[in-house]
Amino acid sequence: MESLIHTINKLQEVFAVIGDHKINLPQIVVVGSQSSGKSSVLESLVGKSFLPRGTGIVTRAPLILQIVRYNKEDRESMLEITKNDKIKEWAWFLHKPNTVFQNFDDVRLEIENRTNYLAGHNNGITHEPIVLKVYTLLYDLTFVDLPGLTKLPVGDQPEDIDERIQDLILKYVQQPNSIILAVVTANTDPSTSESLKIARKIDPEGIRTVAVVTKLDLIDKGTIQDTVELLCGYKIPVKLGIIGVVNRSQKDIFDNKSMKETLKSEKEFLKANYPEIYKKHGNQMLANTLQNILLMHIKETYPVLRKELYDTKDRLENQLKTLKTPDQKVSFVLGLLNDVCKSYCDTVAGNRKDLSESTLVGGAKISQIIHNEYVEKLDKIDPLLDLTDEKIGNILLNSAGTNKSSFVNEKALEIMVGKQLQNLIEPAMICVDLVGAEMLRIFESIDQSILDTLKRFPKLNTDVKMVLNQMIDYTLLSIKEFIRSYIETYQACLNTTNPDFILELVKSSDVIQDAFISTHVTNKKGLTNDEFTRAEEERTKQLFKQILSGLNDLDKTMESSKQVKMHKNLTRCYFEFVRKNVRDFVPKRIIFKMVNHVLNSIDHYMHKLVFTPYVVNRSIDQVLVEEEHIVDDRHRVERLLVAVNKALKNMADIQVH
């Protein structure tokens, strides 16, 4: 099953070249504080001293470390380059594919040089990985070594270095296919371990976390029992195991103590101090455990990864279709304009196959605006807003001049009704503006692939939006003018004989309602047709006599009070009569003259004002000039698609074996 690890290694190499990607590879991510012994653990597993050392941040770029148990083919490839059959272990960097490193001091120097190239010389960090492959006769393992966690900047480190490192670490450990290798020191309280804090935050159940306890040789002899409890899993809730190791000390490194001697010393130390559990710990046990964990994890995630790659391939191919350079430019522009118009109309009419489930769009949003922003607010307008009894009395008297006001003062009624109907204009104008704005916003809701294609070409995108904006602006002005004129007509020309107005008047008075009902439901029994007709006419006369005599019997000695009450009621009833008509008319006018007009003519105007001038002026080439970032996006998608295809081929190859 080592070939599975080799396949994942190839995928890591493929996607490391691409840089930022969303492919979730199964891998072991090493997390630990600065000076926690991270580097020593990795060097012990490799069996070589090759990592940079020093104070502060030493690891400043993700290091994808692939330990490969080489085969005959690997060795032959190395010999082709070096012609040196004495080399037993060597290293290779992805960024230097034709160079074989047999001296691991040179490996350390190359890591430092590459880090400085990627992250600069100012102790900053980078997200761009370094891929290092070490060929040995040991085993197959892969790690991602990340910068050590720190709290405070040291020296010339950036002030926000802690946040930068946290972001980089989270980028890797948040991937559900990552195994977290949390490095913990034995001589500190595990509850304060920064690596475990991150592991608990991302993996609270500990199902993909394994802990490595370092510096067992530095603890006080009196705390060995506490360390035993730690190593047995009583203090750290992780499911993949806890393994203690003893690595080289600074003195050992200075004295150039070999890895073989280090492993021997480690075994003797563990056997002497932890006789009951020593067989479950040590670097060799750590390597075996991690290899088994990684293999099992790859086997579990392999089908999901394969599906993810196929889904990514489909997505990239569709994206590339959107980003492709058109061959037939004229027909491409014409086809794109047709697609834009159709998608816009489908969005408004609700004919899209990919209807939104989360929010209202298109025609549904327009209907919501009309109801919520117009009808509801229109219904809340007080018919007698700012029209007090005192004002009504003054209007009645002032409109009569030197003459005594007649009981029904038509001139005063016209003034009052006109003033109140003015309150119906502003809500209608606001509604027209809101629908117009929504018609423009709907353009951003058309089919995303069509919109993305259009946005590739700034001039074409601008011209299309400009024409749509002109269409909406023109209809918006004409609709406003018509609606305003419609309401002003009611203001200028009162029709008190309109049946709907009479009905509103009847509904406003219980006395009149009773008379009205009595007039229309009188039993004809005992009356001739002529007698019934005369009786009905008499009742009607009495009805209108009541209407014109003040509508009630209150304040008989106060003629002016009766006039005020009557004109107030007449104004209210006429306002309600007009409001009902306006409530029905305005939405219909907006739908008919703005929404439907745009839908019926957008195709015509796009051809007339956008496409035809391009052809006549022979400016198609200039129109199809892409923004620079679009060209970069196309190249990025092409590279990523090549990488995904390579990855799928590698996975297909492993399926055969």
XYZ file of C-alpha atoms in Angstrom, residues 202-641:
440
model
C -10.418 22.402 14.905
C -10.810 18.781 16.016
C -12.650 18.907 19.385
C -13.305 15.143 19.423
C -9.647 14.384 18.677
C -10.567 11.959 15.900
C -7.810 13.178 13.552
C -5.178 14.261 16.066
C -2.069 12.422 17.210
C 0.169 13.912 19.905
C 3.968 13.661 20.154
C 5.480 14.373 23.555
C 9.075 15.642 23.349
C 11.768 16.461 25.912
C 11.007 13.492 28.159
C 14.625 13.654 29.262
C 14.235 17.190 30.642
C 11.496 16.597 33.231
C 11.996 16.411 36.976
C 12.373 12.848 38.247
C 9.542 13.447 40.678
C 7.056 14.060 37.876
C 7.617 10.828 35.966
C 4.276 9.417 37.143
C 2.505 12.506 35.806
C 4.313 11.988 32.511
C 3.222 8.338 32.459
C -0.400 9.486 32.817
C 0.186 11.953 30.008
C 1.647 9.272 27.723
C -1.183 6.878 28.544
C -3.749 9.375 27.316
C -5.269 10.391 30.630
C -4.586 14.103 30.105
C -4.885 14.676 26.351
C -8.145 13.616 24.621
C -6.826 12.423 21.240
C -8.032 9.312 19.431
C -5.040 8.528 17.210
C -2.548 8.060 20.021
C 0.108 9.766 22.139
C 3.770 8.860 21.622
C 6.715 10.077 23.636
C 10.130 10.598 22.039
C 13.637 11.599 23.111
C 15.509 13.567 20.472
C 18.970 15.034 20.241
C 19.818 17.787 22.681
C 21.610 20.968 21.670
C 24.838 19.411 22.940
C 24.184 16.303 20.836
C 23.674 18.474 17.765
C 26.837 20.457 18.551
C 28.761 17.223 19.037
C 27.283 15.929 15.767
C 25.786 12.875 17.430
C 24.517 10.485 14.758
C 20.864 9.562 14.396
C 21.685 5.925 14.922
C 23.303 6.698 18.264
C 20.351 8.970 19.158
C 17.836 6.184 18.568
C 19.897 3.812 20.680
C 20.142 6.338 23.527
C 16.404 7.002 23.288
C 15.547 3.327 23.632
C 17.800 2.954 26.679
C 16.311 6.064 28.313
C 12.700 4.965 27.775
C 13.393 1.435 29.026
C 15.062 2.775 32.163
C 12.472 5.441 33.038
C 9.231 4.008 31.601
C 9.751 0.233 31.761
C 6.031 -0.647 31.538
C 5.208 1.426 28.471
C 8.540 1.986 26.683
C 7.693 -0.391 23.827
C 4.821 1.923 22.810
C 7.046 4.968 22.519
C 10.111 6.246 20.730
C 10.806 7.546 17.243
C 10.621 4.138 15.617
C 7.179 3.540 17.118
C 6.188 7.041 16.034
C 7.207 6.320 12.426
C 5.300 3.011 12.341
C 2.221 4.575 13.939
C 2.183 7.550 11.595
C 2.676 5.342 8.564
C -0.279 3.159 9.553
C -2.416 6.210 10.332
C -1.568 7.841 7.023
C -2.219 4.673 5.021
C -5.572 4.079 6.684
C -6.513 7.709 6.259
C -5.606 7.694 2.567
C -7.640 4.510 2.030
C -10.639 6.114 3.732
C -10.419 9.406 1.861
C -9.267 8.055 -1.504
C -12.762 7.585 -3.038
C -13.880 11.007 -1.797
C -10.707 12.626 -3.121
C -11.192 10.963 -6.501
C -14.761 12.256 -6.731
C -13.617 15.705 -5.623
C -11.048 15.747 -8.403
C -13.623 14.745 -11.024
C -16.014 17.430 -9.746
C -13.182 19.949 -9.856
C -12.354 18.880 -13.390
C -15.957 19.460 -14.508
C -16.027 22.836 -12.773
C -12.745 23.939 -14.337
C -13.785 22.804 -17.805
C -17.013 24.811 -17.513
C -15.049 27.760 -16.185
C -12.626 27.500 -19.071
C -15.533 27.588 -21.524
C -16.520 30.903 -19.975
C -12.936 32.170 -20.219
C -12.112 30.840 -23.672
C -11.051 33.189 -26.456
C -13.793 33.275 -29.136
C -12.912 32.113 -32.665
C -15.830 33.702 -34.569
C -15.900 37.097 -32.884
C -18.967 38.602 -34.585
C -21.169 35.596 -33.968
C -19.764 35.347 -30.439
C -20.849 38.906 -29.595
C -24.259 38.400 -31.177
C -24.769 35.116 -29.369
C -23.678 36.613 -26.052
C -26.115 39.530 -26.430
C -28.923 37.077 -27.226
C -28.017 35.014 -24.157
C -27.961 38.128 -21.971
C -31.404 39.248 -23.158
C -32.963 35.804 -22.785
C -31.499 35.254 -19.312
C -32.680 38.701 -18.193
C -36.215 38.044 -19.431
C -36.247 34.543 -17.899
C -35.086 35.952 -14.564
C -37.882 38.543 -14.487
C -40.546 36.130 -15.734
C -39.529 33.308 -13.389
C -38.580 30.938 -16.201
C -35.081 30.114 -14.927
C -34.336 26.448 -14.263
C -31.990 27.398 -11.435
C -34.582 29.286 -9.375
C -33.254 30.707 -6.127
C -34.419 28.992 -2.950
C -32.918 31.498 -0.537
C -34.143 34.906 -1.696
C -36.657 36.631 -3.967
C -35.361 37.719 -7.364
C -36.733 39.029 -10.630
C -40.455 39.557 -10.994
C -41.124 38.181 -7.523
C -38.914 40.880 -6.021
C -40.700 43.557 -8.068
C -44.072 42.321 -6.796
C -42.765 42.411 -3.246
C -41.576 45.996 -3.694
C -44.952 47.076 -5.094
C -46.816 45.461 -2.223
C -44.517 46.331 0.673
C -43.199 49.681 -0.447
C -46.283 51.019 -2.195
C -49.634 49.367 -1.477
C -49.081 49.003 2.259
C -47.768 52.547 2.641
C -50.525 53.924 0.407
C -53.171 52.293 2.596
C -51.670 53.898 5.697
C -52.110 57.475 4.420
C -54.683 59.395 6.475
C -57.304 60.840 4.087
C -57.515 63.951 6.305
C -53.774 64.300 6.906
C -53.059 67.808 8.207
C -56.669 68.896 7.472
C -58.198 70.015 10.770
C -61.747 71.269 11.372
C -60.362 74.761 11.762
C -58.646 74.601 8.391
C -61.790 73.261 6.755
C -63.815 76.132 8.245
C -61.320 78.700 7.023
C -61.304 77.184 3.518
C -65.108 77.274 3.447
C -65.232 80.928 4.514
C -62.303 82.108 2.379
C -63.573 80.371 -0.732
C -66.953 82.138 -0.365
C -65.370 85.593 -0.277
C -67.914 88.303 0.676
C -70.791 85.962 -0.033
C -72.204 83.555 2.513
C -70.933 80.071 1.881
C -73.489 77.744 0.327
C -74.163 74.582 2.263
C -72.260 72.469 -0.280
C -69.273 74.584 -1.322
C -67.925 72.903 -4.468
C -65.030 75.341 -4.740
C -63.920 74.580 -1.168
C -64.427 70.851 -1.720
C -62.234 70.969 -4.818
C -59.483 72.768 -2.876
C -59.572 70.293 0.001
C -59.743 67.220 -2.209
C -56.928 68.509 -4.415
C -54.744 69.148 -1.362
C -55.335 65.686 0.095
C -54.886 63.861 -3.205
C -51.425 65.424 -3.444
C -50.381 62.902 -0.766
C -50.933 60.068 -3.263
C -48.270 61.298 -5.696
C -45.048 60.849 -3.720
C -45.569 57.128 -2.818
C -46.239 56.394 -6.479
C -43.068 58.233 -7.577
C -41.003 56.359 -4.964
C -42.461 53.047 -6.118
C -41.505 53.778 -9.729
C -37.931 54.601 -8.648
C -37.657 51.439 -6.549
C -38.898 49.204 -9.352
C -36.524 50.931 -11.786
C -33.598 50.331 -9.433
C -34.622 46.699 -9.034
C -34.789 46.283 -12.805
C -31.140 47.330 -12.921
C -30.195 45.040 -10.024
C -31.896 42.102 -11.726
C -29.205 42.298 -14.390
C -26.680 41.124 -11.784
C -28.902 38.094 -11.101
C -28.911 36.653 -14.608
C -27.207 33.334 -15.336
C -23.824 33.547 -13.625
C -21.863 31.962 -16.461
C -23.329 34.465 -18.952
C -22.603 37.313 -16.568
C -19.034 36.104 -16.042
C -18.481 35.915 -19.791
C -19.836 39.432 -20.266
C -17.639 40.816 -17.483
C -14.551 39.558 -19.268
C -15.005 42.363 -21.794
C -15.240 45.731 -20.017
C -16.489 47.778 -22.995
C -19.169 45.286 -23.973
C -20.293 44.973 -20.360
C -20.453 48.758 -19.982
C -22.363 49.251 -23.234
C -24.960 46.593 -22.367
C -25.568 48.080 -18.936
C -25.750 51.600 -20.396
C -28.448 50.625 -22.893
C -30.473 48.860 -20.205
C -30.100 51.903 -17.979
C -31.263 54.211 -20.788
C -34.312 52.045 -21.450
C -35.307 52.041 -17.805
C -34.632 55.768 -17.362
C -36.799 56.635 -20.361
C -39.733 54.497 -19.239
C -39.291 55.690 -15.676
C -39.713 59.352 -16.650
C -42.713 58.688 -18.875
C -44.431 56.563 -16.224
C -43.885 59.191 -13.562
C -45.305 61.868 -15.819
C -48.342 59.752 -16.659
C -49.085 58.758 -13.058
C -48.704 62.327 -11.864
C -51.070 63.482 -14.628
C -53.515 60.713 -13.703
C -53.734 61.861 -10.077
C -53.770 65.537 -11.038
C -56.786 64.832 -13.224
C -58.687 63.705 -10.135
C -57.465 66.822 -8.337
C -58.688 69.167 -11.044
C -61.924 67.480 -12.093
C -64.184 66.295 -9.273
C -66.957 63.925 -10.260
C -69.342 63.632 -7.332
C -71.829 61.627 -9.363
C -69.461 58.703 -9.842
C -71.165 55.556 -8.482
C -67.981 54.476 -6.702
C -67.833 57.807 -4.900
C -71.512 57.549 -3.949
C -70.800 54.045 -2.624
C -67.963 55.366 -0.466
C -70.335 58.072 0.762
C -73.002 55.518 1.588
C -70.517 53.344 3.484
C -69.440 56.335 5.561
C -72.825 56.795 7.329
C -74.987 54.248 9.142
C -78.076 56.413 8.546
C -77.466 56.480 4.801
C -76.675 52.769 4.700
C -80.014 51.981 6.355
C -81.862 54.245 3.915
C -79.940 52.780 0.990
C -80.714 49.222 2.020
C -84.349 50.125 2.752
C -84.669 51.750 -0.668
C -83.406 48.653 -2.477
C -85.082 45.890 -0.440
C -88.595 47.355 0.010
C -91.166 44.680 -0.551
C -93.328 45.407 -3.584
C -96.224 43.502 -2.068
C -99.470 45.462 -2.273
C -98.081 48.118 -4.658
C -98.579 48.541 -8.365
C -95.488 49.024 -10.506
C -96.131 52.754 -10.823
C -96.722 53.100 -7.089
C -93.490 51.203 -6.315
C -91.507 53.352 -8.767
C -92.840 56.581 -7.237
C -92.079 55.271 -3.729
C -88.516 54.354 -4.759
C -87.945 57.793 -6.288
C -89.221 59.444 -3.103
C -86.869 57.366 -0.952
C -83.945 58.290 -3.211
C -84.820 61.967 -2.897
C -84.901 61.606 0.864
C -81.561 59.819 0.774
C -79.765 62.622 -1.101
C -81.600 65.206 0.971
C -79.919 63.643 4.019
C -76.569 63.661 2.244
C -76.869 67.378 1.461
C -78.207 68.337 4.882
C -75.109 67.451 6.871
C -75.348 63.668 7.115
C -76.373 63.777 10.794
C -78.647 65.601 13.199
C -75.969 66.998 15.508
C -75.393 70.713 16.133
C -78.642 71.851 14.469
C -78.050 75.424 15.597
C -74.440 75.466 14.306
C -74.693 75.617 10.538
C -70.958 76.040 10.135
C -70.303 72.900 12.190
C -72.619 70.932 9.922
C -70.767 72.272 6.897
C -67.392 71.333 8.379
C -68.530 67.808 9.162
C -70.139 67.378 5.777
C -67.107 68.639 3.830
C -64.767 66.563 5.985
C -66.818 63.490 5.159
C -67.053 64.365 1.482
C -63.262 64.877 1.323
C -62.578 61.576 3.086
C -64.946 59.660 0.849
C -63.592 61.196 -2.342
C -60.010 60.478 -1.211
C -60.907 56.821 -0.561
C -62.600 56.615 -3.941
C -59.507 57.996 -5.715
C -57.050 55.985 -3.593
C -58.797 52.780 -4.598
C -58.418 53.672 -8.270
C -54.793 54.782 -7.878
C -53.922 51.632 -5.901
C -55.124 49.579 -8.822
C -53.727 51.788 -11.595
C -50.132 52.499 -10.493
C -48.894 48.867 -10.238
C -50.535 48.019 -13.558
C -48.913 50.997 -15.231
C -45.500 50.087 -13.844
C -45.778 46.459 -14.965
C -47.170 47.379 -18.394
C -45.013 50.359 -19.327
C -41.774 49.555 -17.523
C -41.396 45.830 -16.842
C -43.172 44.470 -19.909
C -41.794 47.208 -22.138
C -38.217 46.334 -21.172
C -38.825 42.602 -21.610
C -40.440 43.081 -25.014
C -37.837 45.483 -26.385
C -34.504 44.670 -24.712
C -33.481 42.366 -27.558
C -34.304 45.035 -30.147
C -32.377 47.781 -28.369
C -29.334 45.597 -27.693
C -29.075 44.811 -31.386
C -29.776 48.369 -32.505
C -27.658 50.279 -29.976
C -24.901 47.781 -29.137
C -24.347 45.148 -31.823
C -25.059 47.160 -34.994
C -22.640 50.012 -34.150
C -19.895 47.449 -33.476
C -20.379 45.916 -36.915
C -20.756 49.226 -38.747
C -17.686 50.729 -37.048
C -15.736 47.457 -37.306
C -14.874 47.664 -33.628
C -15.494 44.030 -32.628
C -11.795 43.477 -31.898
C -11.631 46.491 -29.575
C -14.835 45.381 -27.857
C -13.399 41.946 -27.089
C -10.265 43.251 -25.376
C -10.148 41.484 -22.007
C -9.089 42.846 -18.657
C -5.610 41.746 -17.669
C -6.790 39.733 -14.682
C -9.120 37.731 -16.981
C -6.137 36.569 -19.030
C -4.382 35.610 -15.792
C -7.503 33.763 -14.614
C -7.651 31.778 -17.842
C -4.008 30.751 -17.530
C -4.542 29.839 -13.875
C -7.573 27.670 -14.718
C -5.673 26.014 -17.559
C -2.744 25.174 -15.258
C -5.047 23.873 -12.550
C -6.963 21.756 -15.061
